Coordinates of C-alpha atoms and ligand atoms in Angstrom, one line a residue:
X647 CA -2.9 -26.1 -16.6
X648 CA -3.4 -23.0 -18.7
X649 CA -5.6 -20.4 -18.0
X650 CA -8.5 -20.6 -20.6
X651 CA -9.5 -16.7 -21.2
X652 CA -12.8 -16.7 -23.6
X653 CA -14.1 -14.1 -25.4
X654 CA -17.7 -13.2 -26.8
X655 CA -19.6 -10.6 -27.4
X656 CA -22.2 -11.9 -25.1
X657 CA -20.9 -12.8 -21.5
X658 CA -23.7 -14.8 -19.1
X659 CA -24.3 -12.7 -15.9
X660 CA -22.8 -14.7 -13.2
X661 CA -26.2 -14.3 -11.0
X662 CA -28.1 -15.3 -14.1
X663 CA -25.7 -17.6 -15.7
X664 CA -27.2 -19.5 -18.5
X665 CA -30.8 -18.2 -17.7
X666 CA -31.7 -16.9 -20.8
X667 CA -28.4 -18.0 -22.9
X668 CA -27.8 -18.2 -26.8
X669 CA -26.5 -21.2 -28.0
X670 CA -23.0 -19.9 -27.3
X671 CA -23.4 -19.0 -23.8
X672 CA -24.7 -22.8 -23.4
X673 CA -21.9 -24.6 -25.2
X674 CA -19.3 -23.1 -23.5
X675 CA -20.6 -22.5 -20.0
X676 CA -19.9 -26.6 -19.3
X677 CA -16.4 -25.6 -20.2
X678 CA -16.1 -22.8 -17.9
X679 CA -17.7 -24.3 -14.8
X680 CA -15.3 -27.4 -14.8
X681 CA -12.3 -25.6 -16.1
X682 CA -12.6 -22.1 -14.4
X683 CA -11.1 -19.3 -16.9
X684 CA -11.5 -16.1 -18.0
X685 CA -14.8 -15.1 -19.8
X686 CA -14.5 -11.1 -21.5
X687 CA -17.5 -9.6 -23.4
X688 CA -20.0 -7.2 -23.9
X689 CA -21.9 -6.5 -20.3
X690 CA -25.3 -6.5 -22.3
X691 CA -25.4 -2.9 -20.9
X692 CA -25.3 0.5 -22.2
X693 CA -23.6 3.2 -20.8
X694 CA -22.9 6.9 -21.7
X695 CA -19.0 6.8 -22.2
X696 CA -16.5 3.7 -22.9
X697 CA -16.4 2.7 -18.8
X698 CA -13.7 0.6 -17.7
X699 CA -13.6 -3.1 -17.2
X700 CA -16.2 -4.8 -14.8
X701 CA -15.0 -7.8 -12.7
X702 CA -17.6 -10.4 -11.2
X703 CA -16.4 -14.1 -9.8
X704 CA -18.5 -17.4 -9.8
X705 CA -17.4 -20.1 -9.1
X706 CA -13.7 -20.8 -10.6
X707 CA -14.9 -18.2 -13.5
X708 CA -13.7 -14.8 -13.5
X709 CA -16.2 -12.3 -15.5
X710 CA -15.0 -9.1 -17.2
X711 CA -16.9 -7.2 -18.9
X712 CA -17.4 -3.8 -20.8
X713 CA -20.3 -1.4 -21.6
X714 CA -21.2 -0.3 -25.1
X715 CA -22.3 3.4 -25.9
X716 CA -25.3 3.5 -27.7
X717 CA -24.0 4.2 -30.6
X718 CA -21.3 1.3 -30.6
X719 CA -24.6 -0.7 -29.6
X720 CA -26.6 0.5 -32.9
X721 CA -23.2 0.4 -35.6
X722 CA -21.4 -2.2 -33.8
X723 CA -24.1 -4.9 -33.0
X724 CA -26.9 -3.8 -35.0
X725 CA -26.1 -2.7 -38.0
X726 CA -22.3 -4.3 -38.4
X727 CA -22.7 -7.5 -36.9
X728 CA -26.2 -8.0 -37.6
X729 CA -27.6 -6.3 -40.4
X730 CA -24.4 -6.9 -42.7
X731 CA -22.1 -10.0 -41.5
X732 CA -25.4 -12.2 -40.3
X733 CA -26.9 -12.3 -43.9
X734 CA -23.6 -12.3 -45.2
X735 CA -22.2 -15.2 -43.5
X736 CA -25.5 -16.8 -44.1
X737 CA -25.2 -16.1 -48.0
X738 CA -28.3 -14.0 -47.3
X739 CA -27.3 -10.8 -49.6
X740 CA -30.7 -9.9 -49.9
X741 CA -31.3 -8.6 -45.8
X742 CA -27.6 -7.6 -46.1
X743 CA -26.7 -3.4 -45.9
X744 CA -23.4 -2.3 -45.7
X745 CA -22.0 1.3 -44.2
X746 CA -18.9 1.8 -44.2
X747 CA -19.5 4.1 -40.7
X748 CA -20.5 1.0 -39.3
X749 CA -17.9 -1.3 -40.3
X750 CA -15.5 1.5 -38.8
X751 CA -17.0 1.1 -35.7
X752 CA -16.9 -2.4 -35.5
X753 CA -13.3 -2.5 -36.0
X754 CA -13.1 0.4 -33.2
X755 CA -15.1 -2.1 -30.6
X756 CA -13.0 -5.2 -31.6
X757 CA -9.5 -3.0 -31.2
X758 CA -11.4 -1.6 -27.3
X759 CA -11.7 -4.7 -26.5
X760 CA -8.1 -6.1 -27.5
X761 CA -7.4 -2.9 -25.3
X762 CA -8.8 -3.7 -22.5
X763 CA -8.7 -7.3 -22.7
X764 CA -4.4 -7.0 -23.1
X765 CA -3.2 -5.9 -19.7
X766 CA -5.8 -9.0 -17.8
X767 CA -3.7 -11.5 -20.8
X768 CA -0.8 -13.6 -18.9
X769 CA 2.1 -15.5 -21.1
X770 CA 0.5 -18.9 -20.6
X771 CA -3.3 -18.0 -21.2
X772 CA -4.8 -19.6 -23.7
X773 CA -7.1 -17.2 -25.9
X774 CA -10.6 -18.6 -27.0
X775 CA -12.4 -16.0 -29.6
X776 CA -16.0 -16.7 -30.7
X777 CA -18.2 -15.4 -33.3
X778 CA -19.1 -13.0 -36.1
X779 CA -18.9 -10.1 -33.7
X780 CA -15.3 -10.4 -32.8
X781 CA -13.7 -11.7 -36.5
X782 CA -10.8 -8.5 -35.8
X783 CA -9.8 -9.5 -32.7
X784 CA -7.3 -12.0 -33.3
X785 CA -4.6 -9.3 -34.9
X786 CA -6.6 -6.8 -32.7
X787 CA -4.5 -8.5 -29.7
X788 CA -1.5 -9.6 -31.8
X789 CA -0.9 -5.9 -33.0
X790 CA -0.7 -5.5 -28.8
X791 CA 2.0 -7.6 -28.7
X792 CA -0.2 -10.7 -27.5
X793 CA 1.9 -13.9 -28.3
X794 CA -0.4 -16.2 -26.4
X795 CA -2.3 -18.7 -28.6
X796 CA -4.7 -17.6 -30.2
X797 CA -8.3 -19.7 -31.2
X798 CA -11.3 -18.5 -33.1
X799 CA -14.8 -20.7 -33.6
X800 CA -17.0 -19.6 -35.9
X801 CA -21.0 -20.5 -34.8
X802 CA -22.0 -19.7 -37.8
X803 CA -21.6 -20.6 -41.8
X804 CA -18.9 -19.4 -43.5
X805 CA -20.0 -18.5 -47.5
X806 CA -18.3 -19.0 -50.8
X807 CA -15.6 -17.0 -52.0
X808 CA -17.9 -15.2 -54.2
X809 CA -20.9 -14.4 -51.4
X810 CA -17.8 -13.3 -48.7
X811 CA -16.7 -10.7 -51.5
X812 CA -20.1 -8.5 -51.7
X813 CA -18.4 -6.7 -48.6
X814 CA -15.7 -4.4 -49.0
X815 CA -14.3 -5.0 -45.1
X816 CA -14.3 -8.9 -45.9
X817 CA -11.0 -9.5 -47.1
X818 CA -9.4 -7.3 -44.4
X819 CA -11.4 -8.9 -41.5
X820 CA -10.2 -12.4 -43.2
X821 CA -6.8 -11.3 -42.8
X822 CA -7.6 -10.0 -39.2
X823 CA -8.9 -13.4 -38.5
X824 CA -5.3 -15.4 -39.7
X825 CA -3.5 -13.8 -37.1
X826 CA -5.4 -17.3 -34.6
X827 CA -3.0 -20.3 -34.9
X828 CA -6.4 -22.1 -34.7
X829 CA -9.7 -21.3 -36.5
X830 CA -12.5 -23.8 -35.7
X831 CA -16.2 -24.0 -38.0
X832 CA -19.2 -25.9 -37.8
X833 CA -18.7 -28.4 -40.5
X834 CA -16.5 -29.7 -43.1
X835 CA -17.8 -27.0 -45.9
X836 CA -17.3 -24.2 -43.6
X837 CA -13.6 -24.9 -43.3
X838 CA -13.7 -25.7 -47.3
X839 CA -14.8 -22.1 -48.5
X840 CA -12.8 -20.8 -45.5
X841 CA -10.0 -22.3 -46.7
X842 CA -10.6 -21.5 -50.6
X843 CA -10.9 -17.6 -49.6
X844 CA -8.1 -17.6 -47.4
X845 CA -6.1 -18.4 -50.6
X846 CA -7.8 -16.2 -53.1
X847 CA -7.9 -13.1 -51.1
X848 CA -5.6 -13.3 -47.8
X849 CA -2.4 -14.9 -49.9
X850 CA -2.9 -18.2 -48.1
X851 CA -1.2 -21.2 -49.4
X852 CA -3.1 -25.0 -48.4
X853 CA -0.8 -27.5 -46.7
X854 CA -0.9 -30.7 -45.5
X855 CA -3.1 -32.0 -43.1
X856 CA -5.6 -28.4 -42.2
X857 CA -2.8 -26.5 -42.4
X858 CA -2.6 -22.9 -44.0
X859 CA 1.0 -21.0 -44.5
X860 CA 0.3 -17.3 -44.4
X861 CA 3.1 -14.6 -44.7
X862 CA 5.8 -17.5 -43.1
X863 CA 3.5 -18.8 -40.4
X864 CA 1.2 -21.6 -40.0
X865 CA -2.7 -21.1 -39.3
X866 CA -4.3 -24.9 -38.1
X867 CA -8.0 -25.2 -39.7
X868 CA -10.3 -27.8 -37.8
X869 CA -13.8 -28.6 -37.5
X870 CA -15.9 -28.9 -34.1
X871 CA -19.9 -29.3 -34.9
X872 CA -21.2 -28.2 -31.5
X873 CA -22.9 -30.6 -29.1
X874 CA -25.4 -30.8 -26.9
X875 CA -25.8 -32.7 -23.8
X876 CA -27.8 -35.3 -25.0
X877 CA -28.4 -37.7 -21.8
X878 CA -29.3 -34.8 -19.5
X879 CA -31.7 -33.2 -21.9
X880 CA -33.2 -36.6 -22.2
X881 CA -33.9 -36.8 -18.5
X882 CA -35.1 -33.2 -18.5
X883 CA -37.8 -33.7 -21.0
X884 CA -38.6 -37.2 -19.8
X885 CA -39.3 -35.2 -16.4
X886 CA -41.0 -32.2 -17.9
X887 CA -43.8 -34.4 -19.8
X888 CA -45.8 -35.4 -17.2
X889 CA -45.2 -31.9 -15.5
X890 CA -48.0 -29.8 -15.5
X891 CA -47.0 -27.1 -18.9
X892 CA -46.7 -30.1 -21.3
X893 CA -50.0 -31.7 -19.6
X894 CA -51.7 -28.4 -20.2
X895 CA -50.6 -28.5 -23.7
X896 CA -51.3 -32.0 -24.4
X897 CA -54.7 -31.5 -23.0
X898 CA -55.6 -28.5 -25.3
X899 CA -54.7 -30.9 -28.2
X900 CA -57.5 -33.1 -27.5
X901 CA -55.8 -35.8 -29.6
X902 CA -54.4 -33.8 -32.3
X903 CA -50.9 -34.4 -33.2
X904 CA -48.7 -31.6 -32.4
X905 CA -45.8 -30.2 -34.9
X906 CA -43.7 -28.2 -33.2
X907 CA -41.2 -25.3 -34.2
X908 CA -38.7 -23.5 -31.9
X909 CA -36.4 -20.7 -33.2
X910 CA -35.1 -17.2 -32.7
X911 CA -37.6 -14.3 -34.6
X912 CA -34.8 -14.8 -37.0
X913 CA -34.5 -14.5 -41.0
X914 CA -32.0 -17.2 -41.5
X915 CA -34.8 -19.8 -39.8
X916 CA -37.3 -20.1 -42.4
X917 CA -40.1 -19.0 -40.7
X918 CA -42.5 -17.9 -43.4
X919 CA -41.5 -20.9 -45.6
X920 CA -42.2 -23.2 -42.7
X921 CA -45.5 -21.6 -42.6
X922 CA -45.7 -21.7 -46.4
X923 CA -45.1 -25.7 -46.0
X924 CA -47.8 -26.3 -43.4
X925 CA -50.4 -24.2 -45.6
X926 CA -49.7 -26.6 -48.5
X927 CA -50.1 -29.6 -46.2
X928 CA -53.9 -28.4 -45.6
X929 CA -54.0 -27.3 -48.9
X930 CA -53.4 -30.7 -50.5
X931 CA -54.4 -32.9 -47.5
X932 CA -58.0 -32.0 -46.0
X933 CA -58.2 -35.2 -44.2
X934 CA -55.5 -34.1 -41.8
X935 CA -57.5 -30.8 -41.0
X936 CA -58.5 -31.1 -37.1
X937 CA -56.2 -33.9 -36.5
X938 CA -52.7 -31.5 -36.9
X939 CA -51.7 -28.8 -34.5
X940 CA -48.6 -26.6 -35.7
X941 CA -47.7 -24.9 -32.7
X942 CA -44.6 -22.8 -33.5
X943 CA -42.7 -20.8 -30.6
X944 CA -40.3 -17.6 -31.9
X945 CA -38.6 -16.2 -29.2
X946 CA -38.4 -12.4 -30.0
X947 CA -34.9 -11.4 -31.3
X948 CA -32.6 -8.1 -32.3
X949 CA -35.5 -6.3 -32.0
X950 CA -34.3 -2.9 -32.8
X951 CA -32.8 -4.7 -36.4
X952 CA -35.4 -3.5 -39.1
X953 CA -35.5 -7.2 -40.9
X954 CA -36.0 -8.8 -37.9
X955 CA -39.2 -6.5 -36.9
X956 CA -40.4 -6.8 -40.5
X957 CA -40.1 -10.6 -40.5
X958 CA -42.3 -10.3 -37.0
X959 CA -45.2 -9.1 -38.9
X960 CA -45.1 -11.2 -41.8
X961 CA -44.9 -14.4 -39.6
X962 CA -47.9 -12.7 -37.7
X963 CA -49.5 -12.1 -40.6
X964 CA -49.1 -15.6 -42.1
X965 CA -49.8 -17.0 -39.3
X966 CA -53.3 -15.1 -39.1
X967 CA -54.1 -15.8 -42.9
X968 CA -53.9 -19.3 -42.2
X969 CA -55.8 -19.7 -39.2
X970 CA -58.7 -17.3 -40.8
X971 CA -58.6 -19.8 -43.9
X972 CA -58.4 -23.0 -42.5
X973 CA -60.0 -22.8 -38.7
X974 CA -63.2 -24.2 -37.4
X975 CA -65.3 -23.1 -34.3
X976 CA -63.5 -25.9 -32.5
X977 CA -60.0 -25.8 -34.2
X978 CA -57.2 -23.9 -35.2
X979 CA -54.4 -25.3 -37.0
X980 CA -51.5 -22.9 -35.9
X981 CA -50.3 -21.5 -32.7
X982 CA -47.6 -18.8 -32.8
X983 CA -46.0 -17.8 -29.5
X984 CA -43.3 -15.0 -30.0
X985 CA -41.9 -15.6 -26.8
X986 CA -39.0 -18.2 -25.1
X987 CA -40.4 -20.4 -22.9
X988 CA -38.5 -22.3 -19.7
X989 CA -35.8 -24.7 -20.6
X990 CA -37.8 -27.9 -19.0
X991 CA -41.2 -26.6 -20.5
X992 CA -39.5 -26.8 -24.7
X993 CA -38.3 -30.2 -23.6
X994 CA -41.7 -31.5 -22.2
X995 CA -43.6 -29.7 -25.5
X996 CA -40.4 -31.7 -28.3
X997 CA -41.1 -35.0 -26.2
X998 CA -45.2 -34.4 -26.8
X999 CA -44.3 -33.1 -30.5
X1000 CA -45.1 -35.8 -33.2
X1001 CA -43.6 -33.6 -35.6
X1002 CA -40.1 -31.5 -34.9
X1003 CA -40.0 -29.0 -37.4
X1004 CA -36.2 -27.2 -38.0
X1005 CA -36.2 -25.9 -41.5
X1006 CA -33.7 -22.9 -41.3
X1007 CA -32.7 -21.4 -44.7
X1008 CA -29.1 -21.2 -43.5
X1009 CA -28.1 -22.6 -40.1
X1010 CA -24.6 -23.1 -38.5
X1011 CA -25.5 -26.2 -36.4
X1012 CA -29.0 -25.8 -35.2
X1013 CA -29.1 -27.6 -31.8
X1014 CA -33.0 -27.5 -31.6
X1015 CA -33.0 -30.6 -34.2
X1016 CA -30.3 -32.3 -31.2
X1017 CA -32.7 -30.9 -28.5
X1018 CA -35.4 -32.8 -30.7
X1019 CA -34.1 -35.9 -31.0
X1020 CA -32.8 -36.1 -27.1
X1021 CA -36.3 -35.3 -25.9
X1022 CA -37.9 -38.2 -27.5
X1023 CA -39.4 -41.4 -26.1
X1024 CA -37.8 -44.0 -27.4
X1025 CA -40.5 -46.3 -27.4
X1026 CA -43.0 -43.9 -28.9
X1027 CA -40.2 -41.4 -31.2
X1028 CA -41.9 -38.2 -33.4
X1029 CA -39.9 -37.6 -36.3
X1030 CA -37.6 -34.6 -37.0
X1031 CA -37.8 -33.0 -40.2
X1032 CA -34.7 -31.0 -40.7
X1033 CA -33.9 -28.4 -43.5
X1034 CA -30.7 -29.6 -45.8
X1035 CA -29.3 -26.3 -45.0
X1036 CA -28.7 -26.8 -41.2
X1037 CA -25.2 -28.0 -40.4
X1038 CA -26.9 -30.7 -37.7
X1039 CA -28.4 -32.4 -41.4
X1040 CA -24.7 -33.8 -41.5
X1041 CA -24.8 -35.7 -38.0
X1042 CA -29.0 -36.3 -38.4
X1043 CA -29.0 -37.8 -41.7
X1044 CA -32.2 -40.4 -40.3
X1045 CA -34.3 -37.4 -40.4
X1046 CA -36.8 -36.3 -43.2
X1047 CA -34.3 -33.5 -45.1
X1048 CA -36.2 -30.9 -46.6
X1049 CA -35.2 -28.2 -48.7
X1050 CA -37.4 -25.3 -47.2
X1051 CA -37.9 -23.4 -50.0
X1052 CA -40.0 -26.0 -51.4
X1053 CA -43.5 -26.1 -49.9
X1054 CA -44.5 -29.0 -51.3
X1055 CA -41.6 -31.2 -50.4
X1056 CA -42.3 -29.7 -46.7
X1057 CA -46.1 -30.9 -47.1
X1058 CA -45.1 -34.0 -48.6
X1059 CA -42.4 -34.3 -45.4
X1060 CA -45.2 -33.7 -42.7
X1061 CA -47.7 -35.5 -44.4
X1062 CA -44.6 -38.6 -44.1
X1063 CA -43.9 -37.7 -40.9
X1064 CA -47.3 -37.7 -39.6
X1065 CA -48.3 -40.7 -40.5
X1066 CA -44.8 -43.0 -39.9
X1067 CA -45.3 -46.1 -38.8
X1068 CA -44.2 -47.2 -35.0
X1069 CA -41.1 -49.4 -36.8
X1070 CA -40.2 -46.7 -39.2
X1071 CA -39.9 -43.7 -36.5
X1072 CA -38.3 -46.1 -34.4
X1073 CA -35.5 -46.7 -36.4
X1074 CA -35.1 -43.1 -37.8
X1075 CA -34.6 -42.4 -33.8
X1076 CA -32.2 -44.9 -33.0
X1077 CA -30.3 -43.8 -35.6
X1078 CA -30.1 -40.3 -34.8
X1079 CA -29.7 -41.1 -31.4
X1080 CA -26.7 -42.6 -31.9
X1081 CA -25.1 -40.0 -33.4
X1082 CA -25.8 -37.6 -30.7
X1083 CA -25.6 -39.4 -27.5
X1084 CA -21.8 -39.9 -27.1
X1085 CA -21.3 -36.4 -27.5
X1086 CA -21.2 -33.4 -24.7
X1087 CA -20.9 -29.4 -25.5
X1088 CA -18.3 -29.9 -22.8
X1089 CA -16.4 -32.5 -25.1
X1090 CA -16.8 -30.1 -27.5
X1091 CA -15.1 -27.6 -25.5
X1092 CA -12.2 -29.8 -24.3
X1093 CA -11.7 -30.7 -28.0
X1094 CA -11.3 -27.1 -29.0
X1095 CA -8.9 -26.2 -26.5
X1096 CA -7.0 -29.4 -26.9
X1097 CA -6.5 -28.7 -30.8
X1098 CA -5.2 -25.1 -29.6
X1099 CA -3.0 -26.9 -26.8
X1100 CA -1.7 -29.2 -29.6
X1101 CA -1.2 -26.2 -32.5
X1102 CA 0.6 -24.6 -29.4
X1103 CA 2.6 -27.2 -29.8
X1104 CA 4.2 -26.6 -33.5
X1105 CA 7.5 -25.2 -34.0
X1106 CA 7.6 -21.9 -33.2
X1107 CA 8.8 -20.7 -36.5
X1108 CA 5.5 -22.1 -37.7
X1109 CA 3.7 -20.3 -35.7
X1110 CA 5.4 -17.2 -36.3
X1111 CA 6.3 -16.1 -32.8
X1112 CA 9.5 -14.8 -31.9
X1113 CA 12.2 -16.3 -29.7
X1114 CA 11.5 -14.1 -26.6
X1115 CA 7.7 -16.4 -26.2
X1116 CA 9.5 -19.5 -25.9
X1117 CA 8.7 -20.2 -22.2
X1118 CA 5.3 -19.1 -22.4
X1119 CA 4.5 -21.6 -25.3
X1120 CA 6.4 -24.4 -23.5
X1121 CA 4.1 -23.9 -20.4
X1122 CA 0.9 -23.7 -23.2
X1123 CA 2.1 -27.1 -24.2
X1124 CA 2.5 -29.3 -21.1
X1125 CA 1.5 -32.6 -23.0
X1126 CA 3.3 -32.1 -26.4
X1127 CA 0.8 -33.0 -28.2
X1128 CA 0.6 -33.0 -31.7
X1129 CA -1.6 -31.3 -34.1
X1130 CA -4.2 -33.6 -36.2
X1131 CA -5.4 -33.3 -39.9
X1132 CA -7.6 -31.1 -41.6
X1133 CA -11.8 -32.6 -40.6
X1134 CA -10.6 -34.9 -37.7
X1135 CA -12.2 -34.6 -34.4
X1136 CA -9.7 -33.9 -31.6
X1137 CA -11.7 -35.8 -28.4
X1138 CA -10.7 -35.5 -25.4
X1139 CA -10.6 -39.0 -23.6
X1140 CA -10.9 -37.5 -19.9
X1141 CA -14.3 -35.9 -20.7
X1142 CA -17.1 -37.3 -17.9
X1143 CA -19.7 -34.0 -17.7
X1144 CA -22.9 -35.0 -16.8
X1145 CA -23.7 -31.4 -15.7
X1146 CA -27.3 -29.5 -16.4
X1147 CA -27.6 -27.3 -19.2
X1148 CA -29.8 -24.1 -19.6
X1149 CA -31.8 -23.6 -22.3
X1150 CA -30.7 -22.2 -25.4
X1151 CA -31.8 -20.9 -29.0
X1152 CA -29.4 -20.9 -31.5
Ligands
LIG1660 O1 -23.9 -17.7 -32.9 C1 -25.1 -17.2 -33.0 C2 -25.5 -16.4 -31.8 O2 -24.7 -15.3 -31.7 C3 -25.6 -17.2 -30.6 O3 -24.6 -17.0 -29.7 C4 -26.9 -16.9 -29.9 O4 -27.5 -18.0 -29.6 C5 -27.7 -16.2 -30.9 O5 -26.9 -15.9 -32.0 C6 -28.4 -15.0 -30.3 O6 -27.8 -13.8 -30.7 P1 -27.8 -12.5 -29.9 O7 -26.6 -12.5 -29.0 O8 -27.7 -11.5 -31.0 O9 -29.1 -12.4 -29.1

């Protein structure tokens, strides 16, 4: 079997693994665990001067990782990654800034890391890029002589053609990213305006079935919505609900129904619209004063990003103005809690939750609304409400889809939600349910690697590699598979992972 080397900007501590991990972190760690591999990355640490390369073991996985200066921390992560592509990528221009310092530093972290990354690479490896952070690390490592396949997956939206062009290093980090033989999105628009941009500015030409020809070689586009484990969360929460957190909570209720909300501090998740929402609902609906709880949980997040401290105190604001409007001695209508909470403890509070309320502005997948729906008795089901705008809306089409910008189409969804019948909410469930539960992040994974395996697999003229590779592409091909088209699902039949996941926010 081929070595499966991943690469991310974040990398779990092995002592820690998947204690406090992004959604990233949780999708792939299944993978990982059951197919051993290489995992390269950010450390999460600081250090003076660019160090060397860190090597921890766990299990079959083999962790290397590399500090960041400070400043490659602030340009790099912060500003770069955060402050320009986030908004960008989430067709968010207004939080975007752009400096072209900072953009030269990203590119100088993604070519380090090609660096230091190149000399652990053998022929038959099979190279796994993730994210935003890393979009010049695919001709990074080919400009290194890498030959290897290359994959990318994209977590998050790709924009319109028109959106991706507001930054000037867009184009050349588009090019940067045709150097994968495989680039995997979220959903099947993702791949469209990919695929649309890829022609208008990296002198891409479409072909048949997801293929892209780019200066004489072949670049495979595929989507992969991410997955949760679906079963196992569903135990988890069935557990945590008569456990003593979600006891607690269901006691302070005192028979109110609870609405629930679990994100990242995060711009792209709606947060102040959310709130905007609820404040119609008791605007326009008295009657369901001191019988509604909105208890929202926003786990601080890229703290040191200005947007993301401003957004703290608006939320926090909001969230006062409301509660000074609307309480009573007795009552309060919203509870904000700017902190994560334990994995099992979320799943206990979405299985007491009525109302599960995932209204991002822009979301890749959103695997809270997946979270929601897992967590739910199925004999008693709350209802998820779920923003249009969340790439999950396409699998959980049974749930009320909002368009969060609209606060009185969030009021009239709560106000829906809250008072469903039994038959209605049941049926919503089973519905999305069933679009969830024969899913696994770790099919997910396999699926991913098994598109590469199979793209591997193309001539090697297509793939633009020279003769001198041959062997190393044979061994990346043992099964000689074939590549599929454009939007199918490549599932991998010998999936059976039942393992735990940690918690995540994605
Ligand atoms: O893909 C989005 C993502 O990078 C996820 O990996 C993670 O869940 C989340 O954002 C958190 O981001 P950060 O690494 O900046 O804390």
């Amino acid at each position: 079997m081929n070595r499966l080397v991943v690469v991310s900007n974040r990398v779990p501590a092995p002592a820690a693994a998947g204690a406090q991990a992004g959604g990233l972190a949780v999708a792939l760690e299944a993978l990982m665990e059951r197919r051993g591999g290489v995992w390269f990355g950010w450390s999460g640490n600081l250090s003076e001067a660019p160090g060397p390369v860190r090597l921890a073991e766990s299990g079959r996985v083999k962790y290397a990782t590399i500090d960041l200066t400070a400043e490659e921390h602030e340009r790099y992560y912060n500003e770069f990654s955060n402050s320009t592509l986030w908004p960008l990528l989430h067709s968010m221009p207004e939080l975007m800034t752009f400096d072209r310092r900072n953009a030269q530093i990203y590119r100088q972290v993604n070519e380090r890391l090609a660096e230091a990354l190149q000399p652990m690479l053998r022929a038959d490896d099979l190279i796994w890029i993730h994210d935003y952070h890393l979009m010049g690390m695919p001709q990074a490592l080919r400009s290194r002589g890498v030959r290897a396949p290359i994959g990318f997956f994209l977590h998050i939206p790709f924009p319109s053609a028109d959106m991706l062009a507001s930054v000037p290093e867009a184009g050349a980090l588009l090019r940067d990213l045709l150097a994968a033989d495989l680039l995997g999105f979220q959903t099947e628009n993702d791949v469209e305006n990919f695929a649309e941009v890829a022609c208008r500015i990296g002198d891409a030409v479409r072909m048949p079935n997801g293929w892209l020809s780019v200066g004489g070689r072949r670049v495979r586009l595929g989507v992969f919505p991410v997955e949760i484990e679906a079963h196992d969360f569903a135990a988890i929460a069935e557990d945590a609900w008569r456990a003593a957190p979600t006891e607690r909570l269901r006691r302070s209720l005192g028979g109110q129904r609870l609405v629930l909300g679990v994100d990242r501090m995060d711009p792209t998740k709606g947060l102040l619209q959310r709130v905007a929402g609820y404040r119609r609902l008791l605007e326009t609906r008295p009657e369901l004063r001191r019988r509604v709880t909105f208890l929202q949980i926003a786990a601080e997040s890229r703290k040191d990003v200005i947007a993301y401290r401003d957004l703290r105190n608006a939320v926090e604001r909001e969230a006062g103005s409301i509660n000074s409007e609307f309480s009573e001695p007795d009552w309060m209508p919203l509870r904000l809690v700017a902190r994560a909470g334990a994995r099992s403890t979320i799943a206990g509070y979405m299985r007491e939750a009525r109302v599960g309320l995932v209204t991002p502005l822009r979301d890749g997948m959103n695997l809270v609304a997946k979270e929601y729906v897992a967590a739910q008795d199925p004999q008693d089901p709350g209802v998820l409400i779920l923003s249009r705008f969340a790439g999950a809306a396409r699998q959980l089409g049974a749930a009320l889809i909002v368009n969060p910008h609209d606060a009185d189409e969030m009021a009239d969804a709560l106000d829906a939600a809250l008072t469903m019948s039994l038959a209605d909410r049941q049926a919503r469930w089973r519905e999305s349910w069933t679009a969830i539960q024969g899913a696994s992040a770790l099919a997910w994974g396999r699926s991913f690697v098994g598109a590469l395996l199979r793209t591997a697999a193309a001539p090697l003229h297509a793939r633009g590699v020279s003769g001198g590779d041959k062997g190393a592409l044979a061994m990346a091909n043992p099964l000689g598979l074939i590549a599929r088209p454009l939007g199918g699902r490549d599932v991998d039949l010998t999936d059976g992972s039942t393992a735990l996941r940690p918690p995540h926010m994605s």
